[in-house]
Short mmCIF file of C-alpha atoms and ligand atoms in Angstrom, two decimals:
data_model
loop_
_atom_site.label_atom_id
_atom_site.label_comp_id
_atom_site.label_asym_id
_atom_site.label_seq_id
_atom_site.Cartn_x
_atom_site.Cartn_y
_atom_site.Cartn_z
CA MET L 1 1.04 -22.46 4.97
CA LYS L 2 -1.38 -19.93 3.49
CA ALA L 3 -1.27 -16.16 3.49
CA ILE L 4 -4.41 -14.02 3.26
CA LEU L 5 -4.02 -10.57 1.77
CA LEU L 6 -6.84 -8.28 2.88
CA ALA L 7 -7.51 -6.34 -0.28
CA GLY L 8 -11.24 -5.65 -0.25
CA GLY L 9 -11.46 -2.14 1.21
CA GLN L 10 -12.89 0.83 -0.68
CA GLY L 11 -9.83 2.99 -0.11
CA THR L 12 -11.94 6.08 0.59
CA ARG L 13 -9.00 8.17 1.80
CA LEU L 14 -7.24 7.71 -1.53
CA ARG L 15 -10.22 8.91 -3.55
CA PRO L 16 -10.53 9.95 -6.33
CA LEU L 17 -7.64 7.66 -7.35
CA THR L 18 -9.49 4.58 -6.07
CA ILE L 19 -12.73 5.21 -7.95
CA HIS L 20 -11.53 3.18 -10.93
CA THR L 21 -8.46 1.56 -9.38
CA PRO L 22 -8.81 -0.36 -6.10
CA LYS L 23 -6.11 0.61 -3.59
CA PRO L 24 -4.29 -2.77 -3.77
CA ILE L 25 -3.48 -2.13 -7.43
CA VAL L 26 -2.70 1.59 -7.49
CA PRO L 27 0.64 1.87 -9.29
CA ILE L 28 3.83 2.39 -7.35
CA PHE L 29 6.00 3.62 -10.22
CA ASN L 30 4.96 1.19 -12.96
CA ARG L 31 3.79 -1.79 -10.89
CA PRO L 32 0.44 -2.43 -9.19
CA PHE L 33 1.02 -2.19 -5.44
CA LEU L 34 0.26 -5.84 -4.57
CA HIS L 35 3.27 -6.94 -6.63
CA TYR L 36 5.51 -5.58 -3.87
CA GLN L 37 3.66 -7.59 -1.23
CA LEU L 38 3.71 -10.74 -3.33
CA ASP L 39 7.48 -10.32 -3.72
CA LEU L 40 7.78 -10.29 0.07
CA LEU L 41 5.54 -13.34 0.55
CA LYS L 42 7.51 -15.24 -2.07
CA GLN L 43 10.59 -14.94 0.11
CA VAL L 44 9.01 -17.31 2.65
CA PRO L 45 9.32 -20.84 1.22
CA GLU L 46 6.76 -22.14 3.70
CA ILE L 47 3.97 -20.03 2.15
CA ASP L 48 2.58 -22.15 -0.67
CA GLU L 49 -0.57 -20.19 -1.51
CA VAL L 50 -1.78 -16.60 -1.30
CA ILE L 51 -5.49 -15.99 -0.85
CA LEU L 52 -6.61 -12.56 -2.01
CA SER L 53 -9.59 -11.51 0.04
CA LEU L 54 -11.59 -9.14 -2.15
CA SER L 55 -14.80 -7.19 -2.11
CA TYR L 56 -14.42 -3.85 -3.92
CA GLN L 57 -13.93 -4.15 -7.71
CA PRO L 58 -12.54 -7.69 -7.44
CA ARG L 59 -12.37 -8.28 -11.19
CA ARG L 60 -9.89 -5.47 -11.71
CA ILE L 61 -7.52 -7.23 -9.32
CA GLU L 62 -8.07 -10.76 -10.65
CA GLU L 63 -7.34 -9.59 -14.20
CA ILE L 64 -3.88 -8.45 -13.18
CA PHE L 65 -2.66 -11.41 -11.15
CA GLY L 66 -4.61 -14.37 -12.60
CA ASP L 67 -3.67 -17.66 -10.95
CA GLY L 68 -0.24 -16.29 -10.09
CA SER L 69 1.67 -18.61 -12.42
CA ALA L 70 3.31 -15.67 -14.21
CA LEU L 71 4.72 -14.63 -10.83
CA ASN L 72 5.60 -18.13 -9.73
CA ILE L 73 3.18 -18.11 -6.81
CA LYS L 74 -0.20 -19.79 -6.35
CA ILE L 75 -3.01 -17.25 -5.98
CA ARG L 76 -6.66 -17.93 -5.06
CA TYR L 77 -9.44 -15.36 -4.82
CA VAL L 78 -12.20 -15.17 -2.27
CA VAL L 79 -14.81 -12.51 -2.97
CA GLU L 80 -17.19 -11.52 -0.18
CA PRO L 81 -20.86 -11.15 -1.04
CA VAL L 82 -20.86 -7.98 1.11
CA PRO L 83 -17.89 -6.31 2.83
CA LEU L 84 -17.34 -8.21 6.09
CA GLY L 85 -14.74 -5.98 7.74
CA THR L 86 -11.19 -7.14 8.34
CA ALA L 87 -12.00 -9.97 10.80
CA GLY L 88 -15.07 -11.13 8.86
CA ALA L 89 -12.96 -11.22 5.71
CA VAL L 90 -10.28 -13.38 7.35
CA LYS L 91 -12.89 -15.82 8.65
CA TYR L 92 -14.63 -15.99 5.26
CA ALA L 93 -11.37 -16.54 3.38
CA GLY L 94 -9.83 -18.91 5.92
CA ALA L 95 -12.89 -20.98 6.79
CA ASP L 96 -11.38 -24.33 5.73
CA LEU L 97 -7.90 -23.79 7.11
CA ILE L 98 -6.44 -25.53 10.11
CA GLU L 99 -2.81 -24.39 10.10
CA PRO L 100 -1.71 -20.93 11.26
CA ILE L 101 -2.27 -18.25 8.61
CA VAL L 102 -0.24 -15.16 7.77
CA VAL L 103 -2.58 -12.18 7.32
CA PHE L 104 -1.43 -8.99 5.66
CA ASN L 105 -3.25 -5.70 5.12
CA GLY L 106 -3.23 -5.04 1.40
CA ASP L 107 -1.84 -1.55 1.77
CA VAL L 108 1.41 -1.88 3.72
CA LEU L 109 4.88 -1.78 2.24
CA THR L 110 7.63 -3.24 4.38
CA GLN L 111 10.76 -5.37 4.34
CA ILE L 112 9.88 -7.42 7.38
CA ASP L 113 11.33 -10.92 7.81
CA LEU L 114 8.03 -12.83 7.84
CA ALA L 115 9.73 -16.15 8.53
CA ALA L 116 10.99 -14.69 11.84
CA VAL L 117 7.45 -13.65 12.80
CA ILE L 118 6.18 -17.16 12.09
CA ARG L 119 9.05 -18.64 14.14
CA LEU L 120 8.18 -16.46 17.14
CA HIS L 121 4.50 -17.40 16.86
CA ARG L 122 5.42 -21.07 16.98
CA ALA L 123 8.05 -20.75 19.70
CA ARG L 124 5.58 -19.01 22.02
CA ASN L 125 2.75 -21.34 21.02
CA ALA L 126 0.64 -18.26 20.45
CA ARG L 127 -3.00 -18.07 19.45
CA ALA L 128 -2.24 -14.85 17.61
CA THR L 129 0.83 -12.74 16.83
CA ILE L 130 0.66 -9.12 15.76
CA VAL L 131 3.49 -7.10 14.25
CA LEU L 132 3.93 -3.68 15.86
CA THR L 133 5.96 -0.84 14.48
CA PRO L 134 7.09 2.44 16.09
CA VAL L 135 5.86 5.74 14.61
CA GLU L 136 6.86 9.31 15.42
CA ASN L 137 3.38 10.71 16.00
CA PRO L 138 1.21 7.94 17.37
CA THR L 139 -1.87 10.12 18.04
CA ALA L 140 -3.17 9.56 14.51
CA TYR L 141 -3.17 5.77 14.97
CA GLY L 142 -4.38 3.06 17.30
CA LEU L 143 -1.69 2.20 19.85
CA VAL L 144 -0.92 -1.29 21.09
CA GLU L 145 0.43 -1.74 24.61
CA THR L 146 2.51 -4.77 25.53
CA ASP L 147 4.01 -6.11 28.77
CA PRO L 148 7.75 -6.82 29.26
CA GLU L 149 7.26 -10.42 28.07
CA GLY L 150 5.85 -9.20 24.75
CA ASN L 151 2.22 -10.07 25.47
CA VAL L 152 -0.37 -7.67 24.05
CA ARG L 153 -2.27 -5.93 26.83
CA ARG L 154 -4.41 -3.15 25.37
CA PHE L 155 -5.50 -1.35 22.19
CA VAL L 156 -5.89 2.42 22.49
CA GLU L 157 -7.67 4.07 19.54
CA LYS L 158 -6.39 7.51 18.45
CA PRO L 159 -5.17 8.71 21.88
CA ARG L 160 -4.77 12.35 22.94
CA ALA L 161 -1.15 13.45 23.42
CA ASP L 162 -1.43 12.97 27.21
CA GLN L 163 -2.74 9.40 26.74
CA VAL L 164 0.22 8.20 24.71
CA THR L 165 1.87 5.35 26.60
CA THR L 166 3.76 3.74 23.70
CA ASN L 167 4.66 4.63 20.11
CA HIS L 168 3.89 1.14 18.84
CA ILE L 169 1.10 0.80 16.32
CA ASN L 170 -0.49 -2.13 14.57
CA ALA L 171 1.49 -2.80 11.38
CA GLY L 172 -1.35 -4.78 9.78
CA ILE L 173 0.59 -8.07 9.70
CA TYR L 174 -0.51 -11.06 11.78
CA VAL L 175 -0.15 -14.79 12.28
CA LEU L 176 -3.47 -16.26 13.42
CA GLU L 177 -4.79 -19.66 14.44
CA PRO L 178 -8.00 -20.44 12.52
CA ASP L 179 -9.57 -22.23 15.50
CA THR L 180 -9.97 -18.79 17.11
CA PHE L 181 -12.31 -17.67 14.30
CA GLY L 182 -15.43 -19.23 15.86
CA ARG L 183 -16.10 -16.00 17.78
CA ILE L 184 -16.27 -13.93 14.59
CA PRO L 185 -19.88 -13.57 13.39
CA SER L 186 -20.47 -14.62 9.78
CA ASP L 187 -23.11 -12.11 8.80
CA VAL L 188 -22.11 -8.71 10.21
CA PRO L 189 -18.89 -6.78 9.56
CA TRP L 190 -16.28 -7.35 12.28
CA SER L 191 -12.96 -5.60 12.69
CA ILE L 192 -9.71 -7.34 13.63
CA GLU L 193 -8.40 -4.43 15.69
CA ARG L 194 -11.60 -3.36 17.39
CA SER L 195 -13.32 -6.70 18.03
CA TYR L 196 -11.24 -9.83 17.38
CA PHE L 197 -8.00 -8.79 19.12
CA PRO L 198 -9.75 -7.35 22.21
CA SER L 199 -11.59 -10.68 22.53
CA LEU L 200 -8.24 -12.51 22.75
CA ILE L 201 -7.13 -10.19 25.55
CA GLU L 202 -10.43 -10.57 27.43
CA ARG L 203 -10.12 -14.35 27.29
CA ASN L 204 -6.50 -14.24 28.41
CA GLU L 205 -5.29 -16.15 25.35
CA THR L 206 -1.63 -16.11 24.30
CA PHE L 207 -1.55 -13.03 22.08
CA ILE L 208 1.95 -11.74 21.43
CA ALA L 209 3.71 -8.91 19.64
CA TYR L 210 6.63 -8.93 17.23
CA ILE L 211 8.28 -5.51 17.18
CA TYR L 212 9.61 -4.42 13.80
CA ASP L 213 11.49 -1.16 13.41
CA GLY L 214 12.61 -1.43 9.78
CA TYR L 215 10.89 0.16 6.79
CA TRP L 216 7.10 0.22 7.08
CA ILE L 217 4.45 2.50 5.62
CA ASP L 218 0.83 2.18 4.59
CA ILE L 219 -0.17 3.79 1.34
CA GLY L 220 -3.65 4.75 2.52
CA THR L 221 -3.59 8.54 1.97
CA PRO L 222 -2.32 10.73 -0.88
CA GLU L 223 0.47 12.05 1.37
CA LYS L 224 1.68 8.55 2.21
CA TYR L 225 1.24 7.38 -1.37
CA THR L 226 3.55 10.20 -2.41
CA ARG L 227 5.97 9.48 0.43
CA VAL L 228 6.36 5.83 -0.66
CA HIS L 229 7.60 7.00 -4.04
CA ARG L 230 10.05 9.44 -2.48
CA ASP L 231 11.34 6.83 -0.03
CA ILE L 232 11.99 4.42 -2.87
CA MET L 233 13.71 7.11 -4.92
CA ASP L 234 15.87 7.93 -1.89
CA GLY L 235 16.87 4.27 -1.60
CA ARG L 236 15.06 3.79 1.73
CA TYR L 237 13.13 0.83 0.35
CA VAL L 238 15.21 -1.34 -1.89
CA THR L 239 13.42 -2.38 -5.03
CA ALA L 240 13.53 -2.40 -8.80
CA PRO L 241 13.60 -0.18 -10.80
CA PHE L 242 15.84 1.87 -8.53
CA LEU L 243 17.85 -1.02 -7.17
CA ASP L 244 20.91 -0.64 -9.34
CA LEU L 245 20.85 3.06 -10.09
CA PRO L 246 23.56 5.30 -8.68
CA ALA L 247 22.38 8.50 -6.93
CA PRO L 248 20.55 10.69 -7.88
CA ARG L 249 18.61 7.73 -9.31
CA THR L 250 17.14 8.91 -12.56
CA SER L 251 15.21 6.06 -14.17
CA VAL L 252 14.30 6.64 -17.82
CA ALA L 253 12.70 3.86 -19.90
CA ALA L 254 14.66 2.90 -23.00
CA ASP L 255 11.94 4.07 -25.36
CA ALA L 256 11.10 7.34 -23.57
CA ARG L 257 12.02 10.41 -25.64
CA ILE L 258 13.54 13.43 -24.00
CA GLU L 259 14.09 16.15 -26.58
CA ASP L 260 17.20 18.32 -26.64
CA GLY L 261 16.64 21.38 -24.52
CA ALA L 262 14.45 19.56 -21.96
CA THR L 263 15.85 19.20 -18.44
CA VAL L 264 15.50 16.22 -16.15
CA GLU L 265 16.62 16.31 -12.53
CA GLY L 266 16.97 13.14 -10.45
CA PRO L 267 15.73 11.39 -8.57
CA CYS L 268 12.81 10.81 -10.90
CA PHE L 269 11.08 8.09 -12.89
CA ILE L 270 10.13 8.35 -16.55
CA ASP L 271 8.21 5.36 -17.89
CA GLN L 272 7.84 3.75 -21.31
CA GLY L 273 6.65 5.78 -24.25
CA VAL L 274 6.89 9.13 -22.43
CA LEU L 275 7.65 12.20 -24.53
CA ILE L 276 9.27 15.26 -22.95
CA LYS L 277 9.39 18.17 -25.37
CA ALA L 278 12.12 20.79 -25.70
CA GLY L 279 12.15 23.38 -22.94
CA ALA L 280 10.09 21.22 -20.55
CA ARG L 281 11.49 20.56 -17.08
CA ILE L 282 11.08 17.42 -14.99
CA GLY L 283 12.06 18.19 -11.43
CA ARG L 284 13.10 16.03 -8.48
CA TYR L 285 10.79 13.30 -7.19
CA SER L 286 8.61 13.34 -10.29
CA VAL L 287 7.03 10.15 -11.61
CA ILE L 288 5.87 10.28 -15.22
CA GLY L 289 3.62 7.36 -16.18
CA ARG L 290 3.57 5.42 -19.45
CA GLN L 291 2.77 7.28 -22.70
CA THR L 292 2.46 10.63 -20.95
CA ARG L 293 3.41 13.69 -22.93
CA VAL L 294 4.88 16.86 -21.44
CA ASP L 295 4.88 19.76 -23.89
CA GLU L 296 7.28 22.66 -24.47
CA ASP L 297 8.12 24.79 -21.42
CA ALA L 298 5.86 22.81 -19.08
CA SER L 299 7.29 21.85 -15.70
CA ILE L 300 6.64 18.96 -13.32
CA ASP L 301 8.00 19.03 -9.79
CA GLY L 302 7.56 16.28 -7.19
CA ALA L 303 4.32 15.18 -8.86
CA ILE L 304 3.06 11.72 -9.75
CA LEU L 305 1.37 11.34 -13.13
CA TRP L 306 -0.36 8.08 -13.98
CA PRO L 307 -0.23 6.80 -17.58
CA ASN L 308 -1.53 8.62 -20.66
CA CYS L 309 -1.62 12.15 -19.30
CA ARG L 310 -0.96 15.23 -21.39
CA VAL L 311 0.57 18.35 -19.90
CA SER L 312 0.37 21.17 -22.42
CA ARG L 313 2.82 24.02 -23.02
CA GLU L 314 3.79 26.22 -20.09
CA ALA L 315 1.64 24.24 -17.65
CA SER L 316 3.11 23.47 -14.25
CA VAL L 317 2.36 20.64 -11.83
CA ARG L 318 3.86 20.68 -8.38
CA ASP L 319 3.49 18.10 -5.58
CA ALA L 320 0.21 16.78 -7.01
CA ILE L 321 -1.12 13.40 -8.17
CA LEU L 322 -2.83 12.99 -11.53
CA GLY L 323 -4.88 9.87 -12.36
CA ARG L 324 -4.89 8.22 -15.80
CA ASN L 325 -5.68 10.14 -18.98
CA CYS L 326 -5.67 13.60 -17.41
CA HIS L 327 -5.38 16.51 -19.81
CA LEU L 328 -3.98 19.81 -18.63
CA GLY L 329 -4.38 22.67 -21.05
CA ARG L 330 -1.90 25.45 -21.82
CA ASN L 331 -0.49 27.38 -18.88
CA VAL L 332 -2.55 25.42 -16.34
CA SER L 333 -1.09 25.40 -12.85
CA VAL L 334 -1.77 22.55 -10.42
CA ASP L 335 -0.32 23.00 -6.97
CA GLY L 336 0.60 21.23 -3.75
CA GLY L 337 -1.71 18.50 -2.51
CA ALA L 338 -4.09 18.41 -5.51
CA VAL L 339 -5.32 14.94 -6.47
CA LEU L 340 -7.01 14.72 -9.86
CA GLY L 341 -9.13 11.69 -10.72
CA ASP L 342 -8.81 9.75 -13.99
CA GLU L 343 -9.80 11.66 -17.13
CA THR L 344 -9.72 15.11 -15.51
CA THR L 345 -9.50 17.88 -18.09
CA LEU L 346 -8.44 21.37 -17.07
CA THR L 347 -8.91 24.07 -19.68
CA ASP L 348 -6.16 26.53 -20.62
CA TYR L 349 -5.02 28.90 -17.85
CA THR L 350 -6.88 27.04 -15.05
CA ARG L 351 -5.38 27.36 -11.54
CA ALA L 352 -6.07 24.33 -9.31
P1 LIG A 401 -10.13 3.66 3.77
O1 LIG A 401 -11.53 3.60 3.24
O2 LIG A 401 -9.36 4.81 3.17
O3 LIG A 401 -10.03 3.60 5.26
O4 LIG A 401 -9.33 2.37 3.21
P2 LIG A 401 -9.70 0.80 3.29
O5 LIG A 401 -11.08 0.59 2.75
O6 LIG A 401 -8.62 0.07 2.57
O7 LIG A 401 -9.70 0.48 4.83
P3 LIG A 401 -8.44 0.15 5.76
O8 LIG A 401 -7.26 0.94 5.31
O9 LIG A 401 -8.87 0.26 7.16
O10 LIG A 401 -8.23 -1.39 5.46
C1 LIG A 401 -7.07 -2.09 5.81
C2 LIG A 401 -6.92 -3.27 4.85
O11 LIG A 401 -8.03 -4.15 4.97
C3 LIG A 401 -6.88 -2.83 3.40
O12 LIG A 401 -5.90 -3.60 2.75
C4 LIG A 401 -8.28 -3.13 2.89
O13 LIG A 401 -8.26 -3.50 1.50
C5 LIG A 401 -8.72 -4.30 3.74
N1 LIG A 401 -10.17 -4.28 4.05
C6 LIG A 401 -10.85 -3.33 4.72
N2 LIG A 401 -12.14 -3.67 4.85
C7 LIG A 401 -12.28 -4.87 4.21
C8 LIG A 401 -13.39 -5.77 3.99
O14 LIG A 401 -14.54 -5.52 4.38
N3 LIG A 401 -13.14 -6.91 3.30
C9 LIG A 401 -11.89 -7.22 2.84
N4 LIG A 401 -11.73 -8.36 2.16
N5 LIG A 401 -10.82 -6.42 3.03
C10 LIG A 401 -11.02 -5.26 3.71
#
């Protein structure tokens, strides 16, 4: 059985982080995001190959994962000549397949039991199975209504509060039968949610839901990207490098240097080659990427810093995200919600 990972989107909501780093490989701590999805797919023995469906900056992704042998999984790449939308991408990548395919959005982190989803798909002899997950505020999403037998009945895009009939949203995980792909045009972008799934409902085909209420999040916005890190540090999503750490889960690489007189409060993550100078403070929920240097009396609180940043003396960074190679001058202050692209330089005393 094959799995297709949809990883070709431009990730516009995560800009500027995605200008040089496609969303599927933004780091979660020190690992490109897709590693977490590949770990999940590897747990299903039936899946013998993963097809990465790419369009935006494909080479950056291929360079990281190669043929998959280093990860013990077979990986193949299909690069679209132009972006085909989520349904077009599945058809393009799965053109030669005859068996059911697992399809996964390349931006969701979850601990779902995929083998159970595949079993349900087979037991119901479905043409398509969609995983649904409950959310607290469904108005920001597209809702999916089902009947008591678990058949999908309707998609409702971004409903007003008075139109909310369910809190189930599309989790971006499907099992599909390739012989339903004939309806997807080959030359214009087509969306799975807005075009392909409604066509199954219109034709009264067996289209069923698998409800999953365990851990699920998509990393598509800076807020959710930050939340994923906090959830992992809180132990809500079980993974290395926090797996074996006792609370408050302070992970410091063996070769990181924390000078006497610096303070570090967990939970936090300090990667290889980091230098924290005397008097600096690393506060809770901070993530300090490889080779980053935090100078005397600087403070970092709840912020995520990608590799090779420099935070100069007395600077403070709170609840922000910094791309690679950012340089903050002396006494700079970067506050809640700021997202700085790679190579940003802020001169001394800047407020951002
Ligand atoms: P935004 O621009 O911020 O909406 O992000 P996105 O481009 O990733 O779009 P979205 O979150 O809707 O995409 C869901 C998943 O489908 C992501 O994993 C994307 O990488 C993937 N995706 C979206 N459009 C395409 C496409 O045209 N081709 C391929 N291969 N994948 C796509």
